Amino acid sequence: EVQLLESGGGLVQPGGSLRLSCAASGFTFSSYAMSWVRQAPGKGLEWVSAISGSGGSTYYADSVKGRFTISRDNSKNTLYLQMNSLRAEDTAVYYCATTSFLTGYPSTDYWGQGTLVTVSS
Amino acid sequence: EIVMTQSPATLSVSPGERATLSCRASQSVSSNLAWYQQKPGQAPRLLIYGASTRATGIPARFSGSGSGTEFTLTISSLQSEDFAVYYCQQYNNWPTFGQGTKVEIK
């Protein structure tokens, strides 16, 4: 059974940094691309970033490009999202998800339960 | 950016009735369209991909149709566990989601 468990969320001041983690189990982690998707409180879903199975290719939404960095450690079956220069509009629940690139663009499959990031002074 | 528009925003349906949800893309996404179900406090669950293929373990009462810019999710006979918010997502380009349709008990 695919299991994804996010952690690392919390309250951070504007301009601050946070690193999210996603621990994966139940599948061959290194064989799968992964994504981060976020959902602002009471709002819809926004794809944030994706990374290939090897970690050699990374992709970002324009809204986070230059501020967020996605990475993975396949020896630890863990996905990361380093978030810098955080803004109030980055406040959201962040989900990690398994990802396919069948069309050349990421599509998500299994999702974790999410971790809440609140950016506020 | 491809804009996805869902209608209606809220759909009131009685248990056992049929529900029809719509999703429109601002430009063609071919059949690269997925539907997700989200219940309060839970992560989205993939229901449909490729516009019409049910994901693993999804009951047959869920069906998807359409291609290009117009798509439909049909729930043939609503069960109590189906009351939730449904999102469409295109992956023909960088992924974008619709704003969601809430299916509530009438």
Short mmCIF file of C-alpha atoms in Angstrom, two decimals:
data_model
loop_
_atom_site.label_atom_id
_atom_site.label_comp_id
_atom_site.label_asym_id
_atom_site.label_seq_id
_atom_site.Cartn_x
_atom_site.Cartn_y
_atom_site.Cartn_z
CA GLU A 1 0.00 0.00 0.00
CA VAL A 2 1.34 3.41 -0.99
CA GLN A 3 1.89 5.64 2.03
CA LEU A 4 3.08 9.23 1.99
CA LEU A 5 3.61 11.13 5.23
CA GLU A 6 4.41 14.83 5.13
CA SER A 7 6.03 16.73 7.98
CA GLY A 8 7.81 19.99 8.69
CA GLY A 9 4.96 22.42 8.45
CA GLY A 10 4.38 25.18 10.98
CA LEU A 11 4.21 28.90 11.59
CA VAL A 12 6.92 31.04 10.00
CA GLN A 13 7.35 34.79 9.59
CA PRO A 14 7.28 36.45 6.18
CA GLY A 15 10.71 36.20 4.60
CA GLY A 16 11.52 33.08 6.59
CA SER A 17 12.35 29.55 5.52
CA LEU A 18 10.96 26.09 6.11
CA ARG A 19 11.79 22.60 4.86
CA LEU A 20 9.05 20.07 4.29
CA SER A 21 9.63 16.33 4.16
CA CYS A 22 7.58 13.50 2.70
CA ALA A 23 8.40 9.95 3.82
CA ALA A 24 7.33 7.34 1.29
CA SER A 25 6.67 3.63 1.69
CA GLY A 26 4.85 0.79 -0.05
CA PHE A 27 6.40 1.31 -3.47
CA THR A 28 9.80 1.61 -5.16
CA PHE A 29 10.38 5.27 -4.41
CA SER A 30 13.27 5.80 -6.82
CA SER A 31 11.14 4.61 -9.74
CA TYR A 32 8.60 7.38 -9.34
CA ALA A 33 8.57 11.08 -10.00
CA MET A 34 7.07 13.08 -7.16
CA SER A 35 5.23 16.38 -6.83
CA TRP A 36 4.24 18.94 -4.25
CA VAL A 37 0.74 20.42 -4.54
CA ARG A 38 -0.70 23.03 -2.18
CA GLN A 39 -4.12 24.18 -1.10
CA ALA A 40 -4.66 27.54 0.55
CA PRO A 41 -7.27 27.52 3.35
CA GLY A 42 -10.73 27.15 1.85
CA LYS A 43 -9.33 27.38 -1.67
CA GLY A 44 -8.55 25.14 -4.61
CA LEU A 45 -5.45 23.18 -5.55
CA GLU A 46 -2.20 24.50 -7.05
CA TRP A 47 0.63 22.36 -8.40
CA VAL A 48 3.93 23.64 -6.98
CA SER A 49 6.84 21.49 -8.09
CA ALA A 50 7.89 18.09 -9.42
CA ILE A 51 11.06 16.01 -9.55
CA SER A 52 12.05 12.99 -11.60
CA GLY A 53 12.72 9.62 -10.01
CA SER A 54 16.48 10.09 -10.17
CA GLY A 55 16.27 13.68 -8.96
CA GLY A 56 18.05 14.88 -12.08
CA SER A 57 15.14 16.94 -13.38
CA THR A 58 13.11 19.45 -11.44
CA TYR A 59 10.13 21.61 -12.36
CA TYR A 60 8.47 24.58 -10.67
CA ALA A 61 5.37 26.72 -10.91
CA ASP A 62 6.15 30.34 -11.74
CA SER A 63 4.74 31.39 -8.36
CA VAL A 64 7.55 29.64 -6.48
CA LYS A 65 10.41 29.58 -8.98
CA GLY A 66 13.60 30.94 -7.45
CA ARG A 67 12.27 30.61 -3.89
CA PHE A 68 11.48 26.90 -3.50
CA THR A 69 13.75 23.92 -4.15
CA ILE A 70 12.54 20.36 -4.53
CA SER A 71 14.90 17.46 -3.85
CA ARG A 72 14.87 13.82 -2.86
CA ASP A 73 17.00 11.24 -1.08
CA ASN A 74 16.25 7.87 -2.62
CA SER A 75 18.34 6.08 0.02
CA LYS A 76 15.92 7.41 2.64
CA ASN A 77 12.74 7.22 0.51
CA THR A 78 12.15 10.87 1.30
CA LEU A 79 11.07 13.90 -0.73
CA TYR A 80 11.84 17.46 0.36
CA LEU A 81 10.69 20.98 -0.35
CA GLN A 82 12.96 23.80 0.80
CA MET A 83 10.93 26.99 0.97
CA ASN A 84 12.73 30.33 1.25
CA SER A 85 11.57 33.96 1.16
CA LEU A 86 8.13 32.86 2.29
CA ARG A 87 5.14 35.11 1.71
CA ALA A 88 1.67 35.26 3.22
CA GLU A 89 0.28 33.84 -0.02
CA ASP A 90 2.34 30.68 0.50
CA THR A 91 0.09 29.78 3.44
CA ALA A 92 -1.46 26.43 2.54
CA VAL A 93 -1.62 22.73 3.21
CA TYR A 94 1.22 21.15 1.23
CA TYR A 95 0.68 17.66 -0.16
CA CYS A 96 3.23 15.35 -1.70
CA ALA A 97 2.04 13.03 -4.43
CA THR A 98 3.33 10.29 -6.69
CA THR A 99 3.62 11.58 -10.23
CA SER A 100 3.66 10.36 -13.81
CA PHE A 101 4.98 12.14 -16.88
CA LEU A 102 3.01 10.23 -19.52
CA THR A 103 2.20 13.42 -21.43
CA GLY A 104 5.52 15.12 -20.77
CA TYR A 105 3.85 17.07 -17.97
CA PRO A 106 3.25 15.88 -14.39
CA SER A 107 0.05 14.16 -13.37
CA THR A 108 -0.53 13.09 -9.80
CA ASP A 109 -1.77 9.78 -8.43
CA TYR A 110 -1.50 8.98 -4.70
CA TRP A 111 -1.43 11.87 -2.25
CA GLY A 112 -0.29 12.18 1.34
CA GLN A 113 -2.39 13.77 4.09
CA GLY A 114 -0.62 17.10 3.93
CA THR A 115 1.19 19.47 6.27
CA LEU A 116 0.06 23.02 7.05
CA VAL A 117 2.37 25.96 6.44
CA THR A 118 1.30 29.30 7.88
CA VAL A 119 3.23 32.44 6.95
CA SER A 120 2.35 35.24 9.33
CA SER A 121 3.93 37.78 11.62
CA GLU B 1 -1.80 28.75 -18.38
CA ILE B 2 -4.80 26.57 -19.14
CA VAL B 3 -7.77 27.68 -17.07
CA MET B 4 -10.16 24.98 -15.89
CA THR B 5 -13.73 26.02 -15.10
CA GLN B 6 -16.08 23.72 -13.21
CA SER B 7 -19.84 23.94 -12.96
CA PRO B 8 -21.91 24.12 -10.95
CA ALA B 9 -20.08 25.37 -7.87
CA THR B 10 -22.51 23.43 -5.67
CA LEU B 11 -24.75 20.52 -6.63
CA SER B 12 -27.53 19.41 -4.29
CA VAL B 13 -28.48 15.78 -4.87
CA SER B 14 -30.51 13.19 -2.97
CA PRO B 15 -28.91 9.82 -2.16
CA GLY B 16 -29.53 7.36 -4.96
CA GLU B 17 -29.85 10.07 -7.59
CA ARG B 18 -27.51 10.77 -10.48
CA ALA B 19 -24.98 13.61 -10.34
CA THR B 20 -23.42 15.22 -13.38
CA LEU B 21 -20.43 17.54 -12.96
CA SER B 22 -18.88 19.60 -15.75
CA CYS B 23 -15.37 20.84 -16.43
CA ARG B 24 -14.30 23.10 -19.27
CA ALA B 25 -10.75 23.89 -20.39
CA SER B 26 -9.75 27.24 -21.88
CA GLN B 27 -7.96 25.36 -24.67
CA SER B 28 -7.83 21.76 -25.78
CA VAL B 29 -6.26 19.33 -23.33
CA SER B 30 -6.97 16.28 -25.49
CA SER B 31 -7.91 13.47 -23.06
CA ASN B 32 -5.33 14.50 -20.47
CA LEU B 33 -7.87 15.19 -17.76
CA ALA B 34 -8.22 13.77 -14.26
CA TRP B 35 -10.92 13.96 -11.60
CA TYR B 36 -10.28 13.95 -7.86
CA GLN B 37 -12.55 13.60 -4.84
CA GLN B 38 -11.76 15.44 -1.62
CA LYS B 39 -13.56 15.02 1.69
CA PRO B 40 -13.16 17.48 4.57
CA GLY B 41 -9.77 17.18 6.22
CA GLN B 42 -8.57 14.59 3.73
CA ALA B 43 -6.23 14.52 0.78
CA PRO B 44 -7.63 14.43 -2.74
CA ARG B 45 -8.16 10.93 -4.15
CA LEU B 46 -7.69 10.18 -7.82
CA LEU B 47 -10.93 8.91 -9.37
CA ILE B 48 -10.49 9.20 -13.13
CA TYR B 49 -7.52 9.76 -15.45
CA GLY B 50 -7.28 9.95 -19.20
CA ALA B 51 -10.75 11.55 -19.07
CA SER B 52 -12.52 8.20 -18.73
CA THR B 53 -10.34 5.56 -17.04
CA ARG B 54 -11.19 4.74 -13.45
CA ALA B 55 -8.26 4.61 -11.05
CA THR B 56 -7.58 1.47 -9.05
CA GLY B 57 -10.35 0.61 -6.62
CA ILE B 58 -12.80 3.26 -7.81
CA PRO B 59 -16.41 1.98 -7.98
CA ALA B 60 -18.11 1.63 -11.35
CA ARG B 61 -20.74 4.24 -10.43
CA PHE B 62 -18.08 6.87 -11.23
CA SER B 63 -17.59 7.53 -14.93
CA GLY B 64 -15.85 10.20 -16.93
CA SER B 65 -16.31 11.38 -20.48
CA GLY B 66 -15.25 14.08 -22.89
CA SER B 67 -12.20 15.28 -24.78
CA GLY B 68 -10.77 18.53 -26.02
CA THR B 69 -12.32 21.24 -23.86
CA GLU B 70 -15.51 19.70 -22.43
CA PHE B 71 -15.56 16.99 -19.79
CA THR B 72 -18.11 15.36 -17.52
CA LEU B 73 -17.94 13.31 -14.34
CA THR B 74 -21.06 11.27 -13.66
CA ILE B 75 -21.92 9.52 -10.42
CA SER B 76 -24.73 7.17 -11.37
CA SER B 77 -26.31 6.63 -7.95
CA LEU B 78 -25.00 8.77 -5.13
CA GLN B 79 -23.98 7.00 -1.96
CA SER B 80 -23.53 8.74 1.39
CA GLU B 81 -19.76 8.51 1.07
CA ASP B 82 -19.82 10.38 -2.25
CA PHE B 83 -20.75 13.75 -0.78
CA ALA B 84 -17.54 15.68 -1.19
CA VAL B 85 -15.77 18.26 -3.35
CA TYR B 86 -14.68 17.17 -6.82
CA TYR B 87 -11.84 18.75 -8.79
CA CYS B 88 -10.83 18.36 -12.40
CA GLN B 89 -7.18 18.72 -13.41
CA GLN B 90 -5.55 18.96 -16.80
CA TYR B 91 -2.06 17.60 -17.42
CA ASN B 92 -1.73 18.35 -21.09
CA ASN B 93 0.50 21.22 -20.03
CA TRP B 94 1.73 22.37 -16.61
CA PRO B 95 -1.04 21.09 -14.34
CA THR B 96 -3.97 23.29 -13.41
CA PHE B 97 -7.08 22.49 -11.41
CA GLY B 98 -10.65 23.63 -11.54
CA GLN B 99 -12.08 25.46 -8.56
CA GLY B 100 -14.13 22.47 -7.51
CA THR B 101 -17.75 21.36 -7.36
CA LYS B 102 -19.23 20.61 -3.96
CA VAL B 103 -21.76 17.77 -4.02
CA GLU B 104 -24.05 18.15 -1.03
CA ILE B 105 -27.04 16.29 0.32
CA LYS B 106 -30.36 17.67 -0.85
#
